[in-house]
mmCIF file with all atom_site columns, C-alpha atoms in Angstrom:
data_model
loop_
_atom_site.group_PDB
_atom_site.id
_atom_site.type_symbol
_atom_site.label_atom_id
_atom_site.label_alt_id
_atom_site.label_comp_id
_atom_site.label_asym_id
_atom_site.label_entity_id
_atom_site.label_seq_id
_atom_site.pdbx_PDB_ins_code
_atom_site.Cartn_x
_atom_site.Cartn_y
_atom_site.Cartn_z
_atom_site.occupancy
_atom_site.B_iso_or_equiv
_atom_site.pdbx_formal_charge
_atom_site.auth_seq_id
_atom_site.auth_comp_id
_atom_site.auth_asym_id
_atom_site.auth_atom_id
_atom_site.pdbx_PDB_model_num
ATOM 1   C CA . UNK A 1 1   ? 14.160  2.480   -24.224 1.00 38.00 ? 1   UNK A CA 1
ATOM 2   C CA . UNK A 1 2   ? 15.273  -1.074  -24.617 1.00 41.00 ? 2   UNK A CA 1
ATOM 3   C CA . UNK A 1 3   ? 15.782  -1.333  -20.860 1.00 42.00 ? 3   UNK A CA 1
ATOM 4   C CA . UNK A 1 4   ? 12.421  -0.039  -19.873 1.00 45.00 ? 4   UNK A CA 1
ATOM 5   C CA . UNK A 1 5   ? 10.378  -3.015  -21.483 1.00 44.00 ? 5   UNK A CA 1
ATOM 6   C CA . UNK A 1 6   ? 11.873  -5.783  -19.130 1.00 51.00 ? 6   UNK A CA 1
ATOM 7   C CA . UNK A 1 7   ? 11.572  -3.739  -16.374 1.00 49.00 ? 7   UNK A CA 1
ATOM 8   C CA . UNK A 1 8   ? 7.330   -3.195  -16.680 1.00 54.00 ? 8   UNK A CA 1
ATOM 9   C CA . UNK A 1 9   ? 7.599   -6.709  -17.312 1.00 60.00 ? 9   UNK A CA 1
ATOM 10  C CA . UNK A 1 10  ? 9.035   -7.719  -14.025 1.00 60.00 ? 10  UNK A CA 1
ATOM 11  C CA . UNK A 1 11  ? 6.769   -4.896  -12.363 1.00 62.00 ? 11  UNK A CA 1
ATOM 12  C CA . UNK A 1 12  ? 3.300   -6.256  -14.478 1.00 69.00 ? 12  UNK A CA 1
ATOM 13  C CA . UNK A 1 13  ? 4.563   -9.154  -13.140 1.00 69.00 ? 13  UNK A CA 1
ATOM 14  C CA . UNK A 1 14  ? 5.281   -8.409  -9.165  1.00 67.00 ? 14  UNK A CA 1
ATOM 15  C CA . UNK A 1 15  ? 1.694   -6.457  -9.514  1.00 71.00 ? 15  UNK A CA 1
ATOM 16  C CA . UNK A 1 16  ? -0.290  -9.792  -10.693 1.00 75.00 ? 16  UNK A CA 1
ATOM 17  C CA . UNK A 1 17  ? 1.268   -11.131 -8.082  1.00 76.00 ? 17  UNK A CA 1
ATOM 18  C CA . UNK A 1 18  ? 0.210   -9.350  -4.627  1.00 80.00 ? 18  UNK A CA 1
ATOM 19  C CA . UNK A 1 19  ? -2.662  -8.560  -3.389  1.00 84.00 ? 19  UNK A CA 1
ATOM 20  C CA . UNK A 1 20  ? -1.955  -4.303  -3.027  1.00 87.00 ? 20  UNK A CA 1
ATOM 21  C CA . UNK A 1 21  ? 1.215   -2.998  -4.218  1.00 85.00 ? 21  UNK A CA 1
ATOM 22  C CA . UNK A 1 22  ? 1.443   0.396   -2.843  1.00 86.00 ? 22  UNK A CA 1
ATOM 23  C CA . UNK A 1 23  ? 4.082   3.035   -4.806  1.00 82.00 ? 23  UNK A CA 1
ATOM 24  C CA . UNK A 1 24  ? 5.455   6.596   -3.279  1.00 85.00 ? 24  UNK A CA 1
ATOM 25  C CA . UNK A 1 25  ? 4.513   5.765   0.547   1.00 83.00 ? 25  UNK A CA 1
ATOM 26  C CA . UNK A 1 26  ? 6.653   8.576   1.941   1.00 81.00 ? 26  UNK A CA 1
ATOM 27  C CA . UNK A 1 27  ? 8.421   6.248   4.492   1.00 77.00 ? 27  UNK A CA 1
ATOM 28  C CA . UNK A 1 28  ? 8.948   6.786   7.247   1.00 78.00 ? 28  UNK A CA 1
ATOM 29  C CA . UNK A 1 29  ? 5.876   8.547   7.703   1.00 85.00 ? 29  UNK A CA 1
ATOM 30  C CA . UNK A 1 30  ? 3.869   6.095   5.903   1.00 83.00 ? 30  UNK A CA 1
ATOM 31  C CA . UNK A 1 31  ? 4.692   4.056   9.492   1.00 82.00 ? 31  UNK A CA 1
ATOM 32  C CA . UNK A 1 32  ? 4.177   6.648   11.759  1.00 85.00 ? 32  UNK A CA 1
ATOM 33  C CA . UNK A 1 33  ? 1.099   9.567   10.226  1.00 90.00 ? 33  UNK A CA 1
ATOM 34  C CA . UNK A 1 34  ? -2.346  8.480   10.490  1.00 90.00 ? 34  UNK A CA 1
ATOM 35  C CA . UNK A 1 35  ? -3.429  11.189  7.856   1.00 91.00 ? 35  UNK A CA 1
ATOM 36  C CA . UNK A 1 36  ? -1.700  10.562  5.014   1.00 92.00 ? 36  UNK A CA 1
ATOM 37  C CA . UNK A 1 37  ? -3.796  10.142  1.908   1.00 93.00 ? 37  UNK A CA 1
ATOM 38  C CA . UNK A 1 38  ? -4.497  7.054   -0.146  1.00 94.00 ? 38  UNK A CA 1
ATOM 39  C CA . UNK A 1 39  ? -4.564  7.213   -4.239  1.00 95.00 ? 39  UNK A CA 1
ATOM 40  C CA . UNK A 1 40  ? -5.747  4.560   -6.290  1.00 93.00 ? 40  UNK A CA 1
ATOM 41  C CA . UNK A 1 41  ? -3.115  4.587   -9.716  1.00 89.00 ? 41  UNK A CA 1
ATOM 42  C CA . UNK A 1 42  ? -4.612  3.488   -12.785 1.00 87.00 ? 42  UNK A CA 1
ATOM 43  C CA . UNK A 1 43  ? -2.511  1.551   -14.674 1.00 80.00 ? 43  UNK A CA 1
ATOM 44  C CA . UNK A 1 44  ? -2.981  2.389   -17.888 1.00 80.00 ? 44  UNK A CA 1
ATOM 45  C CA . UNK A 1 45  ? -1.601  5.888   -17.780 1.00 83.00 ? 45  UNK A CA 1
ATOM 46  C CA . UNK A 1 46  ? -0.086  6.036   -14.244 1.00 83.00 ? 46  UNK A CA 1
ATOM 47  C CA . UNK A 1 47  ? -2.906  8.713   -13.319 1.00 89.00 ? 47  UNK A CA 1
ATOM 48  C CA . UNK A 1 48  ? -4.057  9.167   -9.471  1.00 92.00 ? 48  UNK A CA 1
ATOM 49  C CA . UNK A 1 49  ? -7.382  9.029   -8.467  1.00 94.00 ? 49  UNK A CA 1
ATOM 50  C CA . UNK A 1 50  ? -8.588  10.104  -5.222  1.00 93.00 ? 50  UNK A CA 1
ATOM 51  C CA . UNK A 1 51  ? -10.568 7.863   -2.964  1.00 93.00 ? 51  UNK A CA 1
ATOM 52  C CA . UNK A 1 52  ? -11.695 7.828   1.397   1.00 90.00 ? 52  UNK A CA 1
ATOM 53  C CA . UNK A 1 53  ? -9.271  5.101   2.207   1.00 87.00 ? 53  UNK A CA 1
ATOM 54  C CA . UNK A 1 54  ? -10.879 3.681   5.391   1.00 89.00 ? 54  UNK A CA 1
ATOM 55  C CA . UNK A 1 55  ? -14.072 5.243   5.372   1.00 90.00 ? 55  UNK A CA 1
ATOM 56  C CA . UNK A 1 56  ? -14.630 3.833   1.408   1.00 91.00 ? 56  UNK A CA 1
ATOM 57  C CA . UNK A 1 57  ? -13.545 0.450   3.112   1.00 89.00 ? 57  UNK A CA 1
ATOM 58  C CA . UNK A 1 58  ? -16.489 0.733   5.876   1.00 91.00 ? 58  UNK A CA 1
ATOM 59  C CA . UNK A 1 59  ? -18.929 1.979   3.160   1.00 90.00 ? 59  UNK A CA 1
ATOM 60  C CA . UNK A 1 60  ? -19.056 -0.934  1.397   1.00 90.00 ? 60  UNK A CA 1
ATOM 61  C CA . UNK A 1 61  ? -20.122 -3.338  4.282   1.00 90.00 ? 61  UNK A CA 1
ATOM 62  C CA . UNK A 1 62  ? -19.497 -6.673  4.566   1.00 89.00 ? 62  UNK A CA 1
ATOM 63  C CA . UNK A 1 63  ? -16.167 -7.727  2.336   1.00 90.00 ? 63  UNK A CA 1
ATOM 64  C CA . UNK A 1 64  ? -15.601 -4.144  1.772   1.00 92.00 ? 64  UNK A CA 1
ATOM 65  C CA . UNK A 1 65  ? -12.023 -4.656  1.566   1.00 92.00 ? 65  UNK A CA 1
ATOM 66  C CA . UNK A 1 66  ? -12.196 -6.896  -1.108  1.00 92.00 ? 66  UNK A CA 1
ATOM 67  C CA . UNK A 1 67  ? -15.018 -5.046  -2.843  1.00 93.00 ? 67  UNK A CA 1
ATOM 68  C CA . UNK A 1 68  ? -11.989 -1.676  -2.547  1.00 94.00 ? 68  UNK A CA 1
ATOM 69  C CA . UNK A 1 69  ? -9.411  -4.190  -4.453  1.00 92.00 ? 69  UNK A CA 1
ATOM 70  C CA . UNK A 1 70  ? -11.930 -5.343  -7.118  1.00 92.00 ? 70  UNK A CA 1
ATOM 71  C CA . UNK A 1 71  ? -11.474 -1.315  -8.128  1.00 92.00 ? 71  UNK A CA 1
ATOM 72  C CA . UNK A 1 72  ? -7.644  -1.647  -8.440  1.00 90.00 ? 72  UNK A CA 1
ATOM 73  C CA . UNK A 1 73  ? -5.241  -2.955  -6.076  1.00 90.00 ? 73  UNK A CA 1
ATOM 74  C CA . UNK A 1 74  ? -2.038  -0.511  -7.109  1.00 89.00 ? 74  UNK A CA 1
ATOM 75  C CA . UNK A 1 75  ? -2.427  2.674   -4.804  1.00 91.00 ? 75  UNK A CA 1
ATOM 76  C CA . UNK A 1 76  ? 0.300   5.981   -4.039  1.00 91.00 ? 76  UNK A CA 1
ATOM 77  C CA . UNK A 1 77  ? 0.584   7.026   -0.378  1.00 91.00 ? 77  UNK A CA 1
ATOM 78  C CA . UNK A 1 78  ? -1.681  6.187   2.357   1.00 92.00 ? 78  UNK A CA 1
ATOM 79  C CA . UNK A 1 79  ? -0.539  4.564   6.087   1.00 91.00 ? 79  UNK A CA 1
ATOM 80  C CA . UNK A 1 80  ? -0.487  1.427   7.949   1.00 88.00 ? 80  UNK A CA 1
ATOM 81  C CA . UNK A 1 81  ? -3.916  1.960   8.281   1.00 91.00 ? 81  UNK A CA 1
ATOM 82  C CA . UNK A 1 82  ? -4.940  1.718   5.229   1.00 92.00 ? 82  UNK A CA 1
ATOM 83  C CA . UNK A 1 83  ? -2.752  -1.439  4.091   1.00 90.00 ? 83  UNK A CA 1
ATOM 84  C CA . UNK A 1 84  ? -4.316  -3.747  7.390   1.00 90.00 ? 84  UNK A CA 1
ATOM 85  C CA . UNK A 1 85  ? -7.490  -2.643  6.275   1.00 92.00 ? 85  UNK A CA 1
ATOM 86  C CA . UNK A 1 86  ? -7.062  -3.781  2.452   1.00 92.00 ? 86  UNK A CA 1
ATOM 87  C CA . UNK A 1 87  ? -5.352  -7.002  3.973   1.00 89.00 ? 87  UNK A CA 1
ATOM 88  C CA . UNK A 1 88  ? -8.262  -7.356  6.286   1.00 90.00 ? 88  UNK A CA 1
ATOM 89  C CA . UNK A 1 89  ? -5.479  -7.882  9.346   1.00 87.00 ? 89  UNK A CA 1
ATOM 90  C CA . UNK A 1 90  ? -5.875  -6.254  13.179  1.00 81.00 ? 90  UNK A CA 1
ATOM 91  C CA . UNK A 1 91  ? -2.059  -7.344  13.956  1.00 73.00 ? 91  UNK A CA 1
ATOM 92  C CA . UNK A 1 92  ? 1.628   -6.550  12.420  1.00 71.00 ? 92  UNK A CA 1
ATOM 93  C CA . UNK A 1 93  ? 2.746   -10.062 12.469  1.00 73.00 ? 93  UNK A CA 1
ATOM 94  C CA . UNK A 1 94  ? 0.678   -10.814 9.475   1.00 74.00 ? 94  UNK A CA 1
ATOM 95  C CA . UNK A 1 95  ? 2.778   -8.553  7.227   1.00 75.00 ? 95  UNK A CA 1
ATOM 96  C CA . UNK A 1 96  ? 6.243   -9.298  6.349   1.00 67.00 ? 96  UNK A CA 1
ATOM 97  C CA . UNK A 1 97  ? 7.754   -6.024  5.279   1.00 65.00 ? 97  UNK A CA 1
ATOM 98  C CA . UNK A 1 98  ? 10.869  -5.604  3.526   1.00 62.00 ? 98  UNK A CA 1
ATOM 99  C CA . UNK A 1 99  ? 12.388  -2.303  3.282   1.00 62.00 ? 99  UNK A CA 1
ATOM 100 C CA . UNK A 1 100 ? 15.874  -1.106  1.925   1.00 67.00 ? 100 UNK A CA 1
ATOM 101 C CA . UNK A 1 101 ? 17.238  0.740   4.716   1.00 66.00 ? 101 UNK A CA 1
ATOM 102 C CA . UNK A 1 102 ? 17.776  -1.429  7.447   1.00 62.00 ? 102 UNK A CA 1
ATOM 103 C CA . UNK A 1 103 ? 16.987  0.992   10.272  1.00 65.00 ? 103 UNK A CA 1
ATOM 104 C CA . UNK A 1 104 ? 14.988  3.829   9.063   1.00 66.00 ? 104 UNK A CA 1
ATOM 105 C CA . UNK A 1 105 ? 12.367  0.929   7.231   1.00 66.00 ? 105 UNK A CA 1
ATOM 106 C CA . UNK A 1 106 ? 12.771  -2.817  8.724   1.00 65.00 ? 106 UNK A CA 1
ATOM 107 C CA . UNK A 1 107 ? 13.624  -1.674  12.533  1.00 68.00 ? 107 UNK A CA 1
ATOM 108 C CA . UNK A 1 108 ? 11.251  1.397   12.720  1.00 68.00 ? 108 UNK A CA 1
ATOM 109 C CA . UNK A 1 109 ? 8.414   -0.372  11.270  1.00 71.00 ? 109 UNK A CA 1
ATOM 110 C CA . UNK A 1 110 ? 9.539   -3.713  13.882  1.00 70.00 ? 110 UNK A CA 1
ATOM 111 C CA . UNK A 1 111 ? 9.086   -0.826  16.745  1.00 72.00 ? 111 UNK A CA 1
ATOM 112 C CA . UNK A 1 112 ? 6.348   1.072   16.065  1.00 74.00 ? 112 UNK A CA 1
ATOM 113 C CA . UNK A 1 113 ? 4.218   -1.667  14.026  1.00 72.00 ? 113 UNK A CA 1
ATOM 114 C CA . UNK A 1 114 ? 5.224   -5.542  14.653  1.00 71.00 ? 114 UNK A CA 1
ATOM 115 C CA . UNK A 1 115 ? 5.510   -5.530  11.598  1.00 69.00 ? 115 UNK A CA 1
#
């Protein structure tokens, strides 16, 4: 129990930090399957909650990726898709992605993704 308190420190932490944090993205296919789904996480008790990833996005008009954010910005799942549209980017040289398997995350994601 002891070691568990630093550790949601440094997470609180990395989470106030970023704009999205996304947990349990089932890479590789969160780089390569347009139809995974996207769940917001609440915080508070780690509970999923279900929302229309892009289409929620494009509902809200105008700074609709922002407004999606103001909601929560920790999420389980989704795609590439979903993560350019919450960062409000068209190309994969805006992200800087660093995975821990050098070729099933960094190169795979370099080749199918820019990023």
């Amino acid at each position: 129990m002891v070691l568990v308190l630093p550790i949601l420190n440094i997470f609180a932490q990395c989470i106030n930090a970023t704009k999205v944090c996304i947990v349990g993205s089932c890479k590789p296919a969160y780089l390569v399957d347009p139809y995974l789904n996207l769940f917001r996480v609440k915080p508070e008790d780690g509970s999923l909650l279900n929302t229309d990833g892009l289409f929620e996005i494009e509902a809200l008009g105008p700074d609709g990726a922002n407004k999606f954010l103001e909601q929560g910005k920790t999420f389980q799942g989704g795609n590439w898709n979903h993560l350019q549209a919450m960062l409000e980017i068209d190309a994969g040289e805006e992200i800087l992605y660093v995975g821990d398997h050098l070729y099933a995350d960094v190169l795979r994601s370099k080749r199918t993704l820019g990023w």
